[in-house]
mmCIF file of C-alpha atoms in Angstrom:
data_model
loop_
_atom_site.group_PDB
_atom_site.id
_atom_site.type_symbol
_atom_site.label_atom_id
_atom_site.label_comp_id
_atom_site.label_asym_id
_atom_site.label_seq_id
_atom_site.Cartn_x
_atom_site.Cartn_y
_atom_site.Cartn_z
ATOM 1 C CA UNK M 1 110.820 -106.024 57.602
ATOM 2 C CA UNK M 2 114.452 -107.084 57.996
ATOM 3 C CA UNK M 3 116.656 -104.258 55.920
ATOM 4 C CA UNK M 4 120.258 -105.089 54.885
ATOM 5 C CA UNK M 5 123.192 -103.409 52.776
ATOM 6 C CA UNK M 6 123.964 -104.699 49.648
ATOM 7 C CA UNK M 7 125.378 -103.821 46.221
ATOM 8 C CA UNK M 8 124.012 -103.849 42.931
ATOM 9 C CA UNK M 9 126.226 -103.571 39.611
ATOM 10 C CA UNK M 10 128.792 -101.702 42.281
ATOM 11 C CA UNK M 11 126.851 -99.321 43.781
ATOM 12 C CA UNK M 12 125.524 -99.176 46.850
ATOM 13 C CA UNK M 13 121.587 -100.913 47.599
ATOM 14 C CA UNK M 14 119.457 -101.871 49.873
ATOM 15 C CA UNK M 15 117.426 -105.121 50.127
ATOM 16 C CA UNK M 16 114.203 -105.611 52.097
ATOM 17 C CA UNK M 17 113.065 -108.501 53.215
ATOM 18 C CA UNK M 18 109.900 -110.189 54.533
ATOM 19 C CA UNK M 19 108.500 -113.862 55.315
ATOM 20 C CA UNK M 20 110.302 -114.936 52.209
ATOM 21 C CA UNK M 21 109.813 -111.990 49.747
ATOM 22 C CA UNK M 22 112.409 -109.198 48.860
ATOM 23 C CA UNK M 23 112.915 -106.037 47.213
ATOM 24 C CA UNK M 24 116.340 -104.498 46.461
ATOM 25 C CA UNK M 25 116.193 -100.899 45.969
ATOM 26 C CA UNK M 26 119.614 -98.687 44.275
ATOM 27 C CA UNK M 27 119.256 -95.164 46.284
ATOM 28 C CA UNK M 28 122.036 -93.849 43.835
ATOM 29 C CA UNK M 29 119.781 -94.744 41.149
ATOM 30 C CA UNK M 30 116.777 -93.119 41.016
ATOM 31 C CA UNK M 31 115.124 -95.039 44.066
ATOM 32 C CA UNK M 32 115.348 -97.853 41.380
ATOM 33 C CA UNK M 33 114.095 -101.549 42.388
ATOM 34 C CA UNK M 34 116.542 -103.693 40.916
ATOM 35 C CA UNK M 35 114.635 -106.885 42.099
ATOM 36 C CA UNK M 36 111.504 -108.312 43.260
ATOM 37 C CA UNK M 37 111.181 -111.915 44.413
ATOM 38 C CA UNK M 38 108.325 -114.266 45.878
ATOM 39 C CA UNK M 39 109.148 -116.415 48.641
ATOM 40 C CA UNK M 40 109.471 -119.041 46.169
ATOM 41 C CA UNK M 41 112.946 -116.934 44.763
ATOM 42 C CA UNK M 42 110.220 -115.975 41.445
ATOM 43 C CA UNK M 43 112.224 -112.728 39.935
ATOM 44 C CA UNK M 44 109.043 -110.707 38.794
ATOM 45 C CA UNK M 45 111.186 -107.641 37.852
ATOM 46 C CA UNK M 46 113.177 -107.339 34.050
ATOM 47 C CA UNK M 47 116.866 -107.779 34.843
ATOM 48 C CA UNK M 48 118.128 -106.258 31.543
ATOM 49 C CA UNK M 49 121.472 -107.355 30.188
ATOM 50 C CA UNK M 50 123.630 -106.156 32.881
ATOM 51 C CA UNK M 51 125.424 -103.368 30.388
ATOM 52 C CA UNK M 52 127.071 -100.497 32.535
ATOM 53 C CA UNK M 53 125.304 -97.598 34.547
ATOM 54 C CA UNK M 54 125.655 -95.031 32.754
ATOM 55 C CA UNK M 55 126.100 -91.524 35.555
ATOM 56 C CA UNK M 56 125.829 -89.021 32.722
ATOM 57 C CA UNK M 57 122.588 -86.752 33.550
ATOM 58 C CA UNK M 58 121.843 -86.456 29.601
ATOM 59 C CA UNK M 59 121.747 -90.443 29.043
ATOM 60 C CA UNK M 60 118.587 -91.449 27.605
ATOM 61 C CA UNK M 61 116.087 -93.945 29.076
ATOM 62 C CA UNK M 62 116.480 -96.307 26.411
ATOM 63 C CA UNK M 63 119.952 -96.212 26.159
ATOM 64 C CA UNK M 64 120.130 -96.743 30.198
ATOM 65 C CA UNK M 65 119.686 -100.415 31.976
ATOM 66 C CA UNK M 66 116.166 -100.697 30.877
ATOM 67 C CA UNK M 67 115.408 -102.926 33.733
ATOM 68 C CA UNK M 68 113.786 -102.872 37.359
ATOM 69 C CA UNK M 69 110.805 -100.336 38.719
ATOM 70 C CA UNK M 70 111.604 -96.784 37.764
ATOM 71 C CA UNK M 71 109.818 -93.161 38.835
ATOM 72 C CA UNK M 72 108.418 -91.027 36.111
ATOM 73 C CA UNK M 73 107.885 -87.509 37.352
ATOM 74 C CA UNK M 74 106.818 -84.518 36.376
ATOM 75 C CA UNK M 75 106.535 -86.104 33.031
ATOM 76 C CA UNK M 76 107.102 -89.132 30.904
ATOM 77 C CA UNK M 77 108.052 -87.758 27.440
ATOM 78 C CA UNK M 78 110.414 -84.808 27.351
ATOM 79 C CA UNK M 79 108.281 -81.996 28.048
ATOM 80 C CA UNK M 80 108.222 -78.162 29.036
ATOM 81 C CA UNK M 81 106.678 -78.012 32.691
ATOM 82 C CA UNK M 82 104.345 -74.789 34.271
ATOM 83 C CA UNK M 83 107.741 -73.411 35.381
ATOM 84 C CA UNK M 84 109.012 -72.522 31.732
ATOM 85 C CA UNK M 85 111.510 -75.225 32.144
ATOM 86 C CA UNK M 86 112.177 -78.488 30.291
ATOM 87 C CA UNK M 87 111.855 -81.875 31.865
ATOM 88 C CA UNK M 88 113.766 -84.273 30.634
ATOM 89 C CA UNK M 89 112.889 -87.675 29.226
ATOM 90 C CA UNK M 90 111.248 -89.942 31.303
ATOM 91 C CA UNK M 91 111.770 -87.322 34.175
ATOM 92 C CA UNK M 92 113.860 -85.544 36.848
ATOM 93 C CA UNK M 93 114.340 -88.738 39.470
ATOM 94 C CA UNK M 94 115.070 -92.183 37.422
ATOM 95 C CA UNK M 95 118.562 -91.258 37.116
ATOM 96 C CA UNK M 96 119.051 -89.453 39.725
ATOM 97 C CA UNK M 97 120.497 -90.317 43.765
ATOM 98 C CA UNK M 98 117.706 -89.849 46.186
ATOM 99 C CA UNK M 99 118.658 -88.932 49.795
ATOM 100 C CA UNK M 100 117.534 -91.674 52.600
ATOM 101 C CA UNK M 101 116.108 -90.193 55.711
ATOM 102 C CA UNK M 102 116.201 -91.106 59.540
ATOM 103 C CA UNK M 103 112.929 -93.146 58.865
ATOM 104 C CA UNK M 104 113.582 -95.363 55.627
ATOM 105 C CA UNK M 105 111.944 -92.882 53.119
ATOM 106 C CA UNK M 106 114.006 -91.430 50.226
ATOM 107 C CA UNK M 107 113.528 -88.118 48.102
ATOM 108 C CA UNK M 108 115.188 -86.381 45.939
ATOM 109 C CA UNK M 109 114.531 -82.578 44.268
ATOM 110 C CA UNK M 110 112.657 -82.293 40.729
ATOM 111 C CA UNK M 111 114.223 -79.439 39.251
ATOM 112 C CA UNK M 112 111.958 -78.892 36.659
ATOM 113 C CA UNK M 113 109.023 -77.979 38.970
ATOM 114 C CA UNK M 114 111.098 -77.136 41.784
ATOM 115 C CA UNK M 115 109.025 -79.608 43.562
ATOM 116 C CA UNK M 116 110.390 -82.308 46.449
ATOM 117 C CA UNK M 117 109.292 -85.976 45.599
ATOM 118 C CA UNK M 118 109.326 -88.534 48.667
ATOM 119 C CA UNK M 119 108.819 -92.745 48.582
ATOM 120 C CA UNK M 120 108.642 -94.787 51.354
ATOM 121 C CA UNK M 121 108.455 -98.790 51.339
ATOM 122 C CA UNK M 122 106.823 -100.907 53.638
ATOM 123 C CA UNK M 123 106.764 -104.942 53.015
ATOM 124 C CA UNK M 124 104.777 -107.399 55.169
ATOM 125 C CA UNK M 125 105.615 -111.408 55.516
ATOM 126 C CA UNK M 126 102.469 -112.372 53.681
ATOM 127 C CA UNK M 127 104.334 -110.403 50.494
ATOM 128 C CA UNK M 128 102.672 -107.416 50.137
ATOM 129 C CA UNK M 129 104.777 -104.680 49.432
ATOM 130 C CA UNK M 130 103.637 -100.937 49.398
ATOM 131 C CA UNK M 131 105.014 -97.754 48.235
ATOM 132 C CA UNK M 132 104.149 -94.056 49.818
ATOM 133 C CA UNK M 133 104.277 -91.569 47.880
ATOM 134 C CA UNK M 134 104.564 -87.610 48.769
ATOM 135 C CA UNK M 135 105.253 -84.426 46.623
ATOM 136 C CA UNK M 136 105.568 -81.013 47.661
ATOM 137 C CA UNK M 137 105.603 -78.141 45.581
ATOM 138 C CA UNK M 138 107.688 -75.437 45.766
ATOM 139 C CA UNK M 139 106.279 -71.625 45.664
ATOM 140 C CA UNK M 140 105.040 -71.454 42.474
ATOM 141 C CA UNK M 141 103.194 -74.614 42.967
ATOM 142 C CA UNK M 142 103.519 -77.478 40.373
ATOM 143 C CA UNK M 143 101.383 -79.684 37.776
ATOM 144 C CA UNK M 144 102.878 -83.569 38.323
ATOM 145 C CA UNK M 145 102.579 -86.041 35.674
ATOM 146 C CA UNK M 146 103.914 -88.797 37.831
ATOM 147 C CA UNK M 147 103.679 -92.883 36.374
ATOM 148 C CA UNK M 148 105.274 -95.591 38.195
ATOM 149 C CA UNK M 149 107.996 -97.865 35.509
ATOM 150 C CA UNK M 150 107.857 -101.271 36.737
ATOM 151 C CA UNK M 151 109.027 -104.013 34.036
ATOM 152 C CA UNK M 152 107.522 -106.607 34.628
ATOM 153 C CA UNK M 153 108.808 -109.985 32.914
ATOM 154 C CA UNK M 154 106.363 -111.276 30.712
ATOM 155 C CA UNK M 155 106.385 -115.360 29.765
ATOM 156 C CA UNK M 156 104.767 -117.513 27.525
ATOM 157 C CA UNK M 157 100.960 -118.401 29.078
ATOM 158 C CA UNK M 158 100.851 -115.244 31.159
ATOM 159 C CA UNK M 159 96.945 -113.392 31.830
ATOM 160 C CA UNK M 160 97.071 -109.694 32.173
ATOM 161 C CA UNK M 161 93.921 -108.333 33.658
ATOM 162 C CA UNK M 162 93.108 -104.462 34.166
ATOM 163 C CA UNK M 163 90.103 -102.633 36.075
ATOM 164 C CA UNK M 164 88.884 -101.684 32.414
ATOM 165 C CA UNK M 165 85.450 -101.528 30.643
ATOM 166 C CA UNK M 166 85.864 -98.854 28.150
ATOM 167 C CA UNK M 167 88.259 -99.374 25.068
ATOM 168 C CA UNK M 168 91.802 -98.505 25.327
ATOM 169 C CA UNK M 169 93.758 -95.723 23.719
ATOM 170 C CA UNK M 170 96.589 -96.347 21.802
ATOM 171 C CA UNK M 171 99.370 -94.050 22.267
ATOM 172 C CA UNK M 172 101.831 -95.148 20.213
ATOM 173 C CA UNK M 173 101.577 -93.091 17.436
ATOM 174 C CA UNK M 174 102.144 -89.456 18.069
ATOM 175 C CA UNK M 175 98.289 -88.924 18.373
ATOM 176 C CA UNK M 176 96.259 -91.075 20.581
ATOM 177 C CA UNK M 177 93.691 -92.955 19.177
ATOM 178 C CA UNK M 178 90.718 -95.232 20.218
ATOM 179 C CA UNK M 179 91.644 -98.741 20.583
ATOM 180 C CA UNK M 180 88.765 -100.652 20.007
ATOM 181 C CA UNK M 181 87.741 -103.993 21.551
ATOM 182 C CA UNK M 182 87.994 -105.173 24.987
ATOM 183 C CA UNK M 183 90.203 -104.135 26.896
ATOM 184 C CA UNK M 184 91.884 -107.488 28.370
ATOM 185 C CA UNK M 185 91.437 -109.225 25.040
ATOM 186 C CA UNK M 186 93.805 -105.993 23.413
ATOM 187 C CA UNK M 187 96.809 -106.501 25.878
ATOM 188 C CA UNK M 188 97.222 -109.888 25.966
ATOM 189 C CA UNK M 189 97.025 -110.207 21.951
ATOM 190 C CA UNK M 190 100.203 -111.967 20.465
ATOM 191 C CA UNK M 191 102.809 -109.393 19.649
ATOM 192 C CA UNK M 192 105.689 -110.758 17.051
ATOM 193 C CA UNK M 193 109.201 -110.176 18.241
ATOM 194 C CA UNK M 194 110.270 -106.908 18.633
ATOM 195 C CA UNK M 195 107.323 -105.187 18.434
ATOM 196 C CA UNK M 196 106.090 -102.459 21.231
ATOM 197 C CA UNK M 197 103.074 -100.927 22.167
ATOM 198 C CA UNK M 198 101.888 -98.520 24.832
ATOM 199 C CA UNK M 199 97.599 -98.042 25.694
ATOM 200 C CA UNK M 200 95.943 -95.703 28.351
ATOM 201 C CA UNK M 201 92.871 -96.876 30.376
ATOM 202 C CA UNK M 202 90.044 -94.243 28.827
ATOM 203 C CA UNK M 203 90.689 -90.881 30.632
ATOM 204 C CA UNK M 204 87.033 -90.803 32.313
ATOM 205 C CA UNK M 205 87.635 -94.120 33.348
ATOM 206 C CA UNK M 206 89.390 -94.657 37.468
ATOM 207 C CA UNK M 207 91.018 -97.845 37.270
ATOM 208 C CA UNK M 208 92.648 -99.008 40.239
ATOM 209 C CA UNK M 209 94.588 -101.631 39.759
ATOM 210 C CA UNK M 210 95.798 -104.374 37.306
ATOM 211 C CA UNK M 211 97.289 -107.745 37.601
ATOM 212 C CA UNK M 212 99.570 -110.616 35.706
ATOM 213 C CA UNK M 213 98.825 -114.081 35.939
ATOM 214 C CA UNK M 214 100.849 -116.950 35.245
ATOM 215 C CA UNK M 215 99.543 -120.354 34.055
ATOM 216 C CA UNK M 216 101.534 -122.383 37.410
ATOM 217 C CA UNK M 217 98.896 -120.568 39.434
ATOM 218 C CA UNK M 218 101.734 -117.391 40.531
ATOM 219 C CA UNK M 219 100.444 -113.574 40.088
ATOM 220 C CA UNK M 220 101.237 -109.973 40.924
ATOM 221 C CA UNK M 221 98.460 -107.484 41.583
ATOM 222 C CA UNK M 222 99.122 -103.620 41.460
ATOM 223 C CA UNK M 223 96.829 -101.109 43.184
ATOM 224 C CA UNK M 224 96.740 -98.252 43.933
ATOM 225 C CA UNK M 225 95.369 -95.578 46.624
ATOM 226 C CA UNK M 226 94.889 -91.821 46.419
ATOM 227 C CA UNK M 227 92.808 -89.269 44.463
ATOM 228 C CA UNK M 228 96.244 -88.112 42.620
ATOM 229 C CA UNK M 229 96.528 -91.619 40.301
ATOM 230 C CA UNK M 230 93.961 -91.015 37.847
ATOM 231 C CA UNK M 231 94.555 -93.161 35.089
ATOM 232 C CA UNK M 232 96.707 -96.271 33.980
ATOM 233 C CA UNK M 233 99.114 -97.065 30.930
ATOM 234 C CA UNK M 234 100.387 -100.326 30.066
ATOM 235 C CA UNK M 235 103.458 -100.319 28.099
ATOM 236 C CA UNK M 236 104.384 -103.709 26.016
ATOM 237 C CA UNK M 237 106.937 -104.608 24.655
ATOM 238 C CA UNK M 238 109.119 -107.469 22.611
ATOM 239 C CA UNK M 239 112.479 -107.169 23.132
ATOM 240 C CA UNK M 240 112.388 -103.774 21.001
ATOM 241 C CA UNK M 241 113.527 -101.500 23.899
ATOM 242 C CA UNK M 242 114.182 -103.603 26.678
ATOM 243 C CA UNK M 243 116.425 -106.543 26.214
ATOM 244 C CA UNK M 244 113.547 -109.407 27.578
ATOM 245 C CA UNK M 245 110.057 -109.546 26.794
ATOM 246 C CA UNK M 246 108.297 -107.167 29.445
ATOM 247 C CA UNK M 247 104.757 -105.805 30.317
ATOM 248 C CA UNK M 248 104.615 -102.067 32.616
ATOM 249 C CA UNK M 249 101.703 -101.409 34.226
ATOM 250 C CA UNK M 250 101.857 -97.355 34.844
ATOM 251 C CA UNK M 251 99.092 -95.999 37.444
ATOM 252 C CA UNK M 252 99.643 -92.013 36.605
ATOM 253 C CA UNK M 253 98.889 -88.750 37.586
ATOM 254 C CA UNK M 254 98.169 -87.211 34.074
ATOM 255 C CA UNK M 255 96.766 -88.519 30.999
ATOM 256 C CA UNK M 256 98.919 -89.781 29.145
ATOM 257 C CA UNK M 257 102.617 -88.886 28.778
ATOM 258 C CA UNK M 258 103.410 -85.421 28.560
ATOM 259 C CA UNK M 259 103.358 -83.225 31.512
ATOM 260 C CA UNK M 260 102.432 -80.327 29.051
ATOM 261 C CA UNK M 261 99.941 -81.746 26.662
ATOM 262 C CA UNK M 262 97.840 -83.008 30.219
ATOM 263 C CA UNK M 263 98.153 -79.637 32.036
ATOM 264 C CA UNK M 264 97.011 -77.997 28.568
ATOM 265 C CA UNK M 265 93.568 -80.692 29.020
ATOM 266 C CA UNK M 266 93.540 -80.218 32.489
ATOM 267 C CA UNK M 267 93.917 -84.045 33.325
ATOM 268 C CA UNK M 268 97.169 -83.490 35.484
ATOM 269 C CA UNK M 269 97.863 -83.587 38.947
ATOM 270 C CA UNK M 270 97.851 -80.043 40.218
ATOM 271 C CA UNK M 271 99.845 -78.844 43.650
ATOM 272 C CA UNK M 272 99.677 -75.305 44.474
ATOM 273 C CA UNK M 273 102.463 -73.416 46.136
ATOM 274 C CA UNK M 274 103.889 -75.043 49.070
ATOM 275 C CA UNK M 275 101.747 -77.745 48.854
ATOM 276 C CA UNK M 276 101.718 -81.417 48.985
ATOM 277 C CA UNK M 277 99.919 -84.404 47.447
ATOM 278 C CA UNK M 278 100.125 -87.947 48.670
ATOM 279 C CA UNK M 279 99.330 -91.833 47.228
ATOM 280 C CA UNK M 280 100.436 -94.987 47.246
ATOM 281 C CA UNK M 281 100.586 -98.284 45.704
ATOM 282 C CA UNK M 282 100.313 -101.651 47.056
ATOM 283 C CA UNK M 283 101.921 -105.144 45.227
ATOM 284 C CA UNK M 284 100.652 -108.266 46.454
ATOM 285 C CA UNK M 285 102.436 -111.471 45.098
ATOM 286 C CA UNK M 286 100.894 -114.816 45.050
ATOM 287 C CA UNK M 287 103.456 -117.757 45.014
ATOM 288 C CA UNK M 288 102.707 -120.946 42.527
#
């Protein structure tokens, strides 16, 4: 894996190449990856409308680039964590700088949990990249909703496919409810312009992985490794949050959004003091 300085909207980034594929990856922001190409130069990752970075700690998600592969952690919606504290929307790291370390991996704190979060990146020249993840809990020990935030663009004639058999839940609304159906038939129904919707795999259900495919024969396949990921959301959506039509498949640690609400169901990630959790996730890209 060759590893080069670059920049990204001004700040400083790092891109990661390998037999033809890349990643570039924003330290200063969140750990973010800004980019994700096949060695055909496919862009697989939204690239929003290039508005400003916004460095103020209270910016909302929506209201920030709303592009690239984001981390969610402790929680997804804003959401009082086992420390008493609140965790902000979307989480403690998205907007965040991480520190890089002597051997490639990044972290940053989570001050919500008082918990240390750590990725590393690996990518091979057949284009398989894969992200390790670690967490260590201060203490008091921590419960971790973690979700990866990849946008993935979306086009006309595209196949999503998820390890599903039981009906989806649709989270949407502020109470879940049953989606029924099959599962692949439900995510890949049309959706008018600016519409949005958001589904969970069933929560006694251990999916482990899920995949786009495009008509010219190209795909991207998610998995995922690790007792921690127990569960997997897929968030659509039209152009009514993000600026380009996107689809983010979100391999979690809780079930579904809020780091309170899955501690309280006891379908959460739990790390007792001082200790540490690891999984990872692996993206393999098939060129048309």
């Amino acid at each position: 894996m060759r590893e080069e300085r670059v920049q990204w909207r001004g700040i400083a980034a790092l891109r990661c190449s390998a037999g033809g594929t890349s990643v570039v990856v924003v330290p200063g922001r969140g750990a973010k990856l800004v980019s994700l190409r096949d060695r055909t130069g496919r862009e697989w990752l939204a690239q929003g409308d290039g508005r400003p970075v916004l460095g103020d700690p209270a910016t909302a998600f929506e209201d920030a680039e709303m592009c690239g592969w984001d981390e969610c952690i402790p929680t997804i919606d804003r959401s009082r964590t086992t420390t008493g504290l609140i965790a902000p929307d979307h989480g403690d790291a998205w907007n965040r700088a991480w520190e890089e370390s002597p051997d490639g991996a990044l972290s940053t704190h989570l001050p919500s949990v008082d918990a240390t979060f750590e990725r590393g990146i690996g990518l091979e020249a057949d284009g398989t990249l894969t992200l390790s993840y670690r967490v260590k809990a201060g203490p008091a020990g921590a419960d971790i909703l973690w979700a990866a935030h990849p946008l993935f663009l979306r086009e006309a004639g595209d196949r999503i496919r998820l390890d599903a058999a039981k009906p989806l839940w649709d989270v949407s609304a502020p109470t879940a409810v049953p989606a029924p159906g099959d599962p692949g038939e439900r995510v890949n129904a049309p959706m008018p312009k600016g519409a949005s919707a958001k589904y969970y795999t069933d929560p006694e259900e251990r999916p482990r992985w899920a995949r786009i495919d495009r008509r010219d024969g190209a795909s991207l396949r998610l998995e995922w490794e690790g007792r921690a990921v127990r569960t997997l959301g897929v968030w659509l959506d039209r152009s009514r949050f993000a600026t380009e039509d996107v689809v983010a498949f979100e391999p979690s640690t809780g079930w579904y959004d809020s780091v309170d609400a899955a501690s309280a169901a006891d379908r959460v990630l739990r790390v007792g003091p001082g200790g540490t959790a690891e999984w990872s996730l692996v993206v393999r890209l098939t060129a048309s």
